[in-house]
PDB file of C-alpha atoms in Angstrom:
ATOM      1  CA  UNK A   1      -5.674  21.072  -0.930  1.00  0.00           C
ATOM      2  CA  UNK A   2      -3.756  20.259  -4.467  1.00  0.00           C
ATOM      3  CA  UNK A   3      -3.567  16.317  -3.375  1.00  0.00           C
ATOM      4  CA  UNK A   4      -7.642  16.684  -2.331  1.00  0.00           C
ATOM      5  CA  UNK A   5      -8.140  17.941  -5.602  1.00  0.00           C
ATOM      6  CA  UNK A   6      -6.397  15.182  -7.090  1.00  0.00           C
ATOM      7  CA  UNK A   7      -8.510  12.574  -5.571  1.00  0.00           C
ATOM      8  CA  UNK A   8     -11.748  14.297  -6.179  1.00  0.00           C
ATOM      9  CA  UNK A   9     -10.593  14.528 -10.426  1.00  0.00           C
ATOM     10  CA  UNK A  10      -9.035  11.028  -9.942  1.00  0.00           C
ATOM     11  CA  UNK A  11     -12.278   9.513  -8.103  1.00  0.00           C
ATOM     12  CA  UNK A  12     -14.872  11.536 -10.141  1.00  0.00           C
ATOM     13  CA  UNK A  13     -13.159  10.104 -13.506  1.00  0.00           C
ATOM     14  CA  UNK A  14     -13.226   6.670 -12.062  1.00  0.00           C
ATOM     15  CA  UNK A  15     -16.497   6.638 -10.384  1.00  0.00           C
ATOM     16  CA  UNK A  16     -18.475   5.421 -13.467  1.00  0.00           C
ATOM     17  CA  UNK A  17     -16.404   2.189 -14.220  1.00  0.00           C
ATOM     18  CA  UNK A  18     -16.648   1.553 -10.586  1.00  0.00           C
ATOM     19  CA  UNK A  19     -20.783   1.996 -10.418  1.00  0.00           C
ATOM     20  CA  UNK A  20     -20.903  -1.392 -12.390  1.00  0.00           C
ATOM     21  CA  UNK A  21     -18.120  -3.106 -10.214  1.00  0.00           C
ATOM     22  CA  UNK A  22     -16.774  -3.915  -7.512  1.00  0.00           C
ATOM     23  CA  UNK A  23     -13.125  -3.344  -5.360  1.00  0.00           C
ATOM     24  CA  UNK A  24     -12.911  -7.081  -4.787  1.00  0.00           C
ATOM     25  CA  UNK A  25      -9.654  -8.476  -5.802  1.00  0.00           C
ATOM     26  CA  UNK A  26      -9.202 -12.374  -6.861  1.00  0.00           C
ATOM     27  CA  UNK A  27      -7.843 -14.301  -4.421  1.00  0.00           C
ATOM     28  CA  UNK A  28      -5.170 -15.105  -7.667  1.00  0.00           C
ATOM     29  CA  UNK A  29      -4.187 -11.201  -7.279  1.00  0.00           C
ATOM     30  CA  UNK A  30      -3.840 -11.109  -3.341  1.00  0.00           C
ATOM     31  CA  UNK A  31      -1.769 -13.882  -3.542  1.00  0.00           C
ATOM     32  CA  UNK A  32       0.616 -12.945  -6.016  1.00  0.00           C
ATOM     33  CA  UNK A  33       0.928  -9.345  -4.322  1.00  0.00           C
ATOM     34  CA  UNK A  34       2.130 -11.098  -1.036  1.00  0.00           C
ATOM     35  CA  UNK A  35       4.430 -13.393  -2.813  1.00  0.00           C
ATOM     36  CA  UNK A  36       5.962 -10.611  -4.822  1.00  0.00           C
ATOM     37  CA  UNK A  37       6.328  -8.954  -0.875  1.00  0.00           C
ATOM     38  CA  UNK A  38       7.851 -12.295  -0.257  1.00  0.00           C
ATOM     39  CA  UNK A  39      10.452 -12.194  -3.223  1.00  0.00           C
ATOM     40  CA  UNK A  40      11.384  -8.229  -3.323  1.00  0.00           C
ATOM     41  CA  UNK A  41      11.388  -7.631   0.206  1.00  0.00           C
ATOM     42  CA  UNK A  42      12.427  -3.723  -0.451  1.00  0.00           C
ATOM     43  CA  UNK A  43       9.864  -1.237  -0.480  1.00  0.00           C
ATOM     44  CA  UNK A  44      10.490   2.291  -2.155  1.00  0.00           C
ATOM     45  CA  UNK A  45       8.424   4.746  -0.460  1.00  0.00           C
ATOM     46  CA  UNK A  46       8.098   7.778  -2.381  1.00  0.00           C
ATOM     47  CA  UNK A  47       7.338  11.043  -0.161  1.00  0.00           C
ATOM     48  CA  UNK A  48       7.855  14.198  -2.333  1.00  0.00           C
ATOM     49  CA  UNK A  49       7.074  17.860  -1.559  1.00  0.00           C
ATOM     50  CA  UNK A  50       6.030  18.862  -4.633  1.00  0.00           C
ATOM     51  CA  UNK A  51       3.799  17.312  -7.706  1.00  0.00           C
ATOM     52  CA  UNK A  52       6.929  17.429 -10.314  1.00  0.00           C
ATOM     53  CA  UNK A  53       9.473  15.293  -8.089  1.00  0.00           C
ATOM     54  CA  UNK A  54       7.156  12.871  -8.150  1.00  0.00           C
ATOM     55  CA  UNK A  55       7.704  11.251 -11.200  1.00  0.00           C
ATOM     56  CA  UNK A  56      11.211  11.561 -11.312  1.00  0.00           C
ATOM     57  CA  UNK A  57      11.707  10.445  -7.874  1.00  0.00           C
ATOM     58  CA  UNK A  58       9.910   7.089  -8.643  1.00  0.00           C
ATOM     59  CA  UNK A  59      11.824   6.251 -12.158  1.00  0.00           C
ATOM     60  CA  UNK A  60      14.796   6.620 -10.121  1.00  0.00           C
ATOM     61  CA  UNK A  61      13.527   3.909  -7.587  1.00  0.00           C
ATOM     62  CA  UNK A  62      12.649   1.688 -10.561  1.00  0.00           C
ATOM     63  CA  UNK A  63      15.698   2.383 -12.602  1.00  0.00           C
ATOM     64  CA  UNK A  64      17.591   1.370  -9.369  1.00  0.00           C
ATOM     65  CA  UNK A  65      16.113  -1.870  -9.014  1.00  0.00           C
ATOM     66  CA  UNK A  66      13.290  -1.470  -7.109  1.00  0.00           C
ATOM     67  CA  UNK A  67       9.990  -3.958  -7.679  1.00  0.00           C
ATOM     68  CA  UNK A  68       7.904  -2.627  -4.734  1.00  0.00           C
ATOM     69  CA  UNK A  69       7.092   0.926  -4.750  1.00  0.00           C
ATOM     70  CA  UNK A  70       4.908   2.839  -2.071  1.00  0.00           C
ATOM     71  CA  UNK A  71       3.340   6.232  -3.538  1.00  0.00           C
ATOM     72  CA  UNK A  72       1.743   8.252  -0.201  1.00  0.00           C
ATOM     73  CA  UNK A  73      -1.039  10.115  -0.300  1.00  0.00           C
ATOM     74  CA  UNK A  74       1.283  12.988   1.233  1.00  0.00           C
ATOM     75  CA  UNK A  75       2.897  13.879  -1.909  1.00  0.00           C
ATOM     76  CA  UNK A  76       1.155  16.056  -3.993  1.00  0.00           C
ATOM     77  CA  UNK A  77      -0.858  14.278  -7.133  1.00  0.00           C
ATOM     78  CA  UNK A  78       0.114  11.010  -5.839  1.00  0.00           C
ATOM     79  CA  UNK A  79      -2.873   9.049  -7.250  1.00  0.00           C
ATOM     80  CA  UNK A  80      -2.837  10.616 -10.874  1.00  0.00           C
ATOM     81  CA  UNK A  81       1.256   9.947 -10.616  1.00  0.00           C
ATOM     82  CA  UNK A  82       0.788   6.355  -9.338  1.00  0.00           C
ATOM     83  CA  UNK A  83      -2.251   6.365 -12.267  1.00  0.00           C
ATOM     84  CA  UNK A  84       0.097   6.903 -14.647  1.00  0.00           C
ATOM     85  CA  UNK A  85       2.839   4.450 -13.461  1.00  0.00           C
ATOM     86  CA  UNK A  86       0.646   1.710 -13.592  1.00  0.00           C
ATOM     87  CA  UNK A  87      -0.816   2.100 -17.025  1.00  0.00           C
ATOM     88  CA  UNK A  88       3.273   2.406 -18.290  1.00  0.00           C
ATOM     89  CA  UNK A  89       3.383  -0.852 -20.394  1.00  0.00           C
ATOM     90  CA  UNK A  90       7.497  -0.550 -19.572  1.00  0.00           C
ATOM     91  CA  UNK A  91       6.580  -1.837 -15.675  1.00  0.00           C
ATOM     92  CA  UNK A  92       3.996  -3.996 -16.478  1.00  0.00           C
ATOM     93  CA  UNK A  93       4.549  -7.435 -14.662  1.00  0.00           C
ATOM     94  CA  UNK A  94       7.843  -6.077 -13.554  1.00  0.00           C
ATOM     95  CA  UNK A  95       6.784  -3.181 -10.193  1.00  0.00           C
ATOM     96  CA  UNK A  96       4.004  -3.896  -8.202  1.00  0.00           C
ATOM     97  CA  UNK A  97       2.590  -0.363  -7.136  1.00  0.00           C
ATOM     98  CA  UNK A  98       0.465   0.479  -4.062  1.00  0.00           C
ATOM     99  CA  UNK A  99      -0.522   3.499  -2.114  1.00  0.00           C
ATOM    100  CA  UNK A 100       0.683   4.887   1.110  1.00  0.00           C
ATOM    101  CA  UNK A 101      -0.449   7.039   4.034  1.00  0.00           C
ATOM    102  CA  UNK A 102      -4.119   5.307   3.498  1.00  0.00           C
ATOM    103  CA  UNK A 103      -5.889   6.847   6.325  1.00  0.00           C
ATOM    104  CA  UNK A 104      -9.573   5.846   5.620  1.00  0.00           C
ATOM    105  CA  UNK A 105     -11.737   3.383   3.299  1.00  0.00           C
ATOM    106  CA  UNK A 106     -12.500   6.671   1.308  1.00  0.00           C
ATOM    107  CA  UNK A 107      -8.824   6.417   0.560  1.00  0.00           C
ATOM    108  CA  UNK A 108      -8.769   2.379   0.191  1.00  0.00           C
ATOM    109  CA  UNK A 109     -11.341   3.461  -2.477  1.00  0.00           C
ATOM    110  CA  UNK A 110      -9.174   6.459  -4.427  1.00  0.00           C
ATOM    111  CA  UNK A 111      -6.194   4.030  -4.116  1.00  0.00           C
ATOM    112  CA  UNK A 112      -7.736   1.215  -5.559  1.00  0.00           C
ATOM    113  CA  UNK A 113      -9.175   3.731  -8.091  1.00  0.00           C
ATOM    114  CA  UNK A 114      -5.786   4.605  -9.338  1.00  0.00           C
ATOM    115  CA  UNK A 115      -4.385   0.897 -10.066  1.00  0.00           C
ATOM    116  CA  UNK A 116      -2.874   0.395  -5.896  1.00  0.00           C
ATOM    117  CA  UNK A 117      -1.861  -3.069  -5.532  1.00  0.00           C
ATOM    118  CA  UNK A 118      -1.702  -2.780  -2.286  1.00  0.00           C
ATOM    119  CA  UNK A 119      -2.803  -0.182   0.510  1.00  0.00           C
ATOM    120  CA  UNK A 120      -0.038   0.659   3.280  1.00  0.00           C
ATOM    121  CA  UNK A 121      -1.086   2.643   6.647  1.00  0.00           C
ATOM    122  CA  UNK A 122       1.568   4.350   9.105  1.00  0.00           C
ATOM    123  CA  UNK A 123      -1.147   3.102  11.641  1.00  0.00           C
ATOM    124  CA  UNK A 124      -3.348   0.675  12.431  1.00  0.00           C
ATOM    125  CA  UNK A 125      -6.924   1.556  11.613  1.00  0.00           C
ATOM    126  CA  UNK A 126      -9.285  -1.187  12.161  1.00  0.00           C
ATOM    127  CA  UNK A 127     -11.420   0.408   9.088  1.00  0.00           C
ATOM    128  CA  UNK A 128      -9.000  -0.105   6.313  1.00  0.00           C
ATOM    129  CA  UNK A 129      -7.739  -3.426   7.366  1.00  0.00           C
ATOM    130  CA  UNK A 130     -11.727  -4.980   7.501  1.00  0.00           C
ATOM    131  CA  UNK A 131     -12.063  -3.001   3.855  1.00  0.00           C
ATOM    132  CA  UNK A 132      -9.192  -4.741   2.503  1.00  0.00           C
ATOM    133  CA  UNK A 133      -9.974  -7.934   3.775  1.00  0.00           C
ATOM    134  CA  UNK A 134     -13.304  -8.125   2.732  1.00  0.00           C
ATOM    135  CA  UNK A 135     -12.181  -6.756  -0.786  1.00  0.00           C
ATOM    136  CA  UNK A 136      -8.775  -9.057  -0.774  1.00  0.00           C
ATOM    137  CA  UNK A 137      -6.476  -6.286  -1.538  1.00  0.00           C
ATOM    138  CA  UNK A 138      -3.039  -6.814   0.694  1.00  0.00           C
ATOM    139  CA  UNK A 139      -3.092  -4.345   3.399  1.00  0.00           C
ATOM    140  CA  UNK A 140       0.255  -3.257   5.496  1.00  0.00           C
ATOM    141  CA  UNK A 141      -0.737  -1.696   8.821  1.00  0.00           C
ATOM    142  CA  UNK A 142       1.923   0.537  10.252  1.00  0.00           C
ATOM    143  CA  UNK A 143       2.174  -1.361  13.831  1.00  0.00           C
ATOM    144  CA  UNK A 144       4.726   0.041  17.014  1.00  0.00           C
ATOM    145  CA  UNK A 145       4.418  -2.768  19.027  1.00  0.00           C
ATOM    146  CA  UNK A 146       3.803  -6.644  19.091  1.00  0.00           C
ATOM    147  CA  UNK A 147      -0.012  -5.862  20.480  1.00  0.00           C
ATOM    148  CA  UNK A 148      -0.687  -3.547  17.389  1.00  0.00           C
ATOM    149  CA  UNK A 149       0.996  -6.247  15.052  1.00  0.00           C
ATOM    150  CA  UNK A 150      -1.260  -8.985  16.870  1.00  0.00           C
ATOM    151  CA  UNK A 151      -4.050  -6.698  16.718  1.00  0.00           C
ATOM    152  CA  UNK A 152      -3.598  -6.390  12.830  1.00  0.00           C
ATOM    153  CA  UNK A 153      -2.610  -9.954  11.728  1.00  0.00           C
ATOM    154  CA  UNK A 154      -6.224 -11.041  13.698  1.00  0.00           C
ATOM    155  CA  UNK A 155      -8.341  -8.170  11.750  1.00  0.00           C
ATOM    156  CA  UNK A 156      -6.954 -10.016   8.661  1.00  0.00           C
ATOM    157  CA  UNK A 157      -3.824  -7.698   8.043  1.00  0.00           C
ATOM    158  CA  UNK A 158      -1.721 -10.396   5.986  1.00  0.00           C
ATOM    159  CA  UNK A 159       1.782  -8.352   6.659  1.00  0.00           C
ATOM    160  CA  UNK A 160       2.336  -5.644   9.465  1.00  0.00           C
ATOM    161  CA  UNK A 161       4.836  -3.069   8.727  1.00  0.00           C
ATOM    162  CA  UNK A 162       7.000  -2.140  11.571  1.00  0.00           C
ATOM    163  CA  UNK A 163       6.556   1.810  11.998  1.00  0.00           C
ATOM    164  CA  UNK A 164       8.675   3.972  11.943  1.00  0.00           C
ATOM    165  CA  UNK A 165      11.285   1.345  11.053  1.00  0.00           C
ATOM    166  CA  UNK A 166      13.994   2.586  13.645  1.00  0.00           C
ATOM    167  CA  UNK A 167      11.235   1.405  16.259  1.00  0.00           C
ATOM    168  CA  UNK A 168      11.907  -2.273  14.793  1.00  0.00           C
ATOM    169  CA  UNK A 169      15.748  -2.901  15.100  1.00  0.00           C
ATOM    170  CA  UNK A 170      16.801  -6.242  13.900  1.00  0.00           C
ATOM    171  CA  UNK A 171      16.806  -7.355  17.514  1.00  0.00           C
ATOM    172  CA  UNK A 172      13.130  -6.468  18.601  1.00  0.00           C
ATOM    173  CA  UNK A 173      12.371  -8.039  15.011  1.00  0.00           C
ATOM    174  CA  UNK A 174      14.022 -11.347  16.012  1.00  0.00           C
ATOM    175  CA  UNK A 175      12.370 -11.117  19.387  1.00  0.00           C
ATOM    176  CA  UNK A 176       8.668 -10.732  18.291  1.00  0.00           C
ATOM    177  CA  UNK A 177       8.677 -12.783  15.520  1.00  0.00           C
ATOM    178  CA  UNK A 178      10.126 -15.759  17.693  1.00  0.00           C
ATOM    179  CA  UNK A 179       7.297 -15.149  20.184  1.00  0.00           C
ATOM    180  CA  UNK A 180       4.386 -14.596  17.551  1.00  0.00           C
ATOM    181  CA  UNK A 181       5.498 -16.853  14.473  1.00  0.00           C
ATOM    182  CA  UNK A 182       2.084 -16.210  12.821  1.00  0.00           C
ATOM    183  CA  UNK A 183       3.044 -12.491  12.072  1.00  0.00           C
ATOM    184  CA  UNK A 184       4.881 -11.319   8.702  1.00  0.00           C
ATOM    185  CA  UNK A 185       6.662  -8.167   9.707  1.00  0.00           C
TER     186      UNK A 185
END
């Protein structure tokens, strides 16, 4: 209920800027999301249980050398925290920030909203891939097997994240991505 409310304050105080725009990323920004992927392959993915961790949990990541960081929409507040880690000056340039646990475009939309970079699924849902691809924002599909990865890189899923990542040893990795070159797992 607390992270609903979140979204509904976070979308509500966002929803007038966005009335005269749109969600559609440059094609500059896409591409310098997936080449920062390319560069800092590690993700931090931030799952607290409450709203104060939060914070604290992600300066950690940062402060240990993190430049990818995951907030998910299962930790409480995580759009007004991830709000307030992209507006710090201090990680400007340095952290590229994106949301987690995106389960619908509604979501796509509250992410975006609160500065996401990037939108990250522990599934594939056909939905949020299209929206991102039709509103360039880099879109990581949670995918168990090579069909689902497939499945994603045609709907326009430009990286497919290998969930949950003890599914994906280094082995199956090497297999898959010798028999389907065109993915980015």
């Amino acid at each position: 209920i607390k992270m609903l409310t979140s979204i509904k304050t976070l979308s509500r105080s966002t929803s007038i800027s966005r009335c005269m725009s749109s969600y559609v990323k440059s094609e500059e920004s896409f591409t310098e999301v997936l080449d920062w992927f390319k560069t800092h392959r590690a993700t931090a993915v931030l799952r607290t249980p409450t709203s104060e961790a939060c914070p604290k949990a992600m300066a950690a990541a940062i402060d240990g050398g993190f430049k990818i960081c995951e907030f998910t929409l299962t930790t409480p507040d995580a759009l007004v925290h991830m709000s307030d880690f992209v507006r710090n000056s201090a990680y400007d340039g340095n952290v590229k920030f994106g949301m987690g646990t995106v389960m619908n475009t509604k979501d796509c939309e509250a992410a975006v909203d609160a500065g996401a970079e990037f939108i990250i699924s522990p599934i594939m849902i056909p939905e949020v891939i299209t929206w991102c691809k039709e509103n360039r924002v880099p879109c990581l599909p949670g995918c168990h097997t090579p069909t689902e990865a497939y499945n994603a890189y045609l709907l326009g899923a430009p990286i497919q994240k290998i969930f949950p990542g003890v599914a994906g040893n280094h082995m199956w990795m090497k297999a898959v991505s010798a028999a389907l070159p065109m993915l980015r797992l």
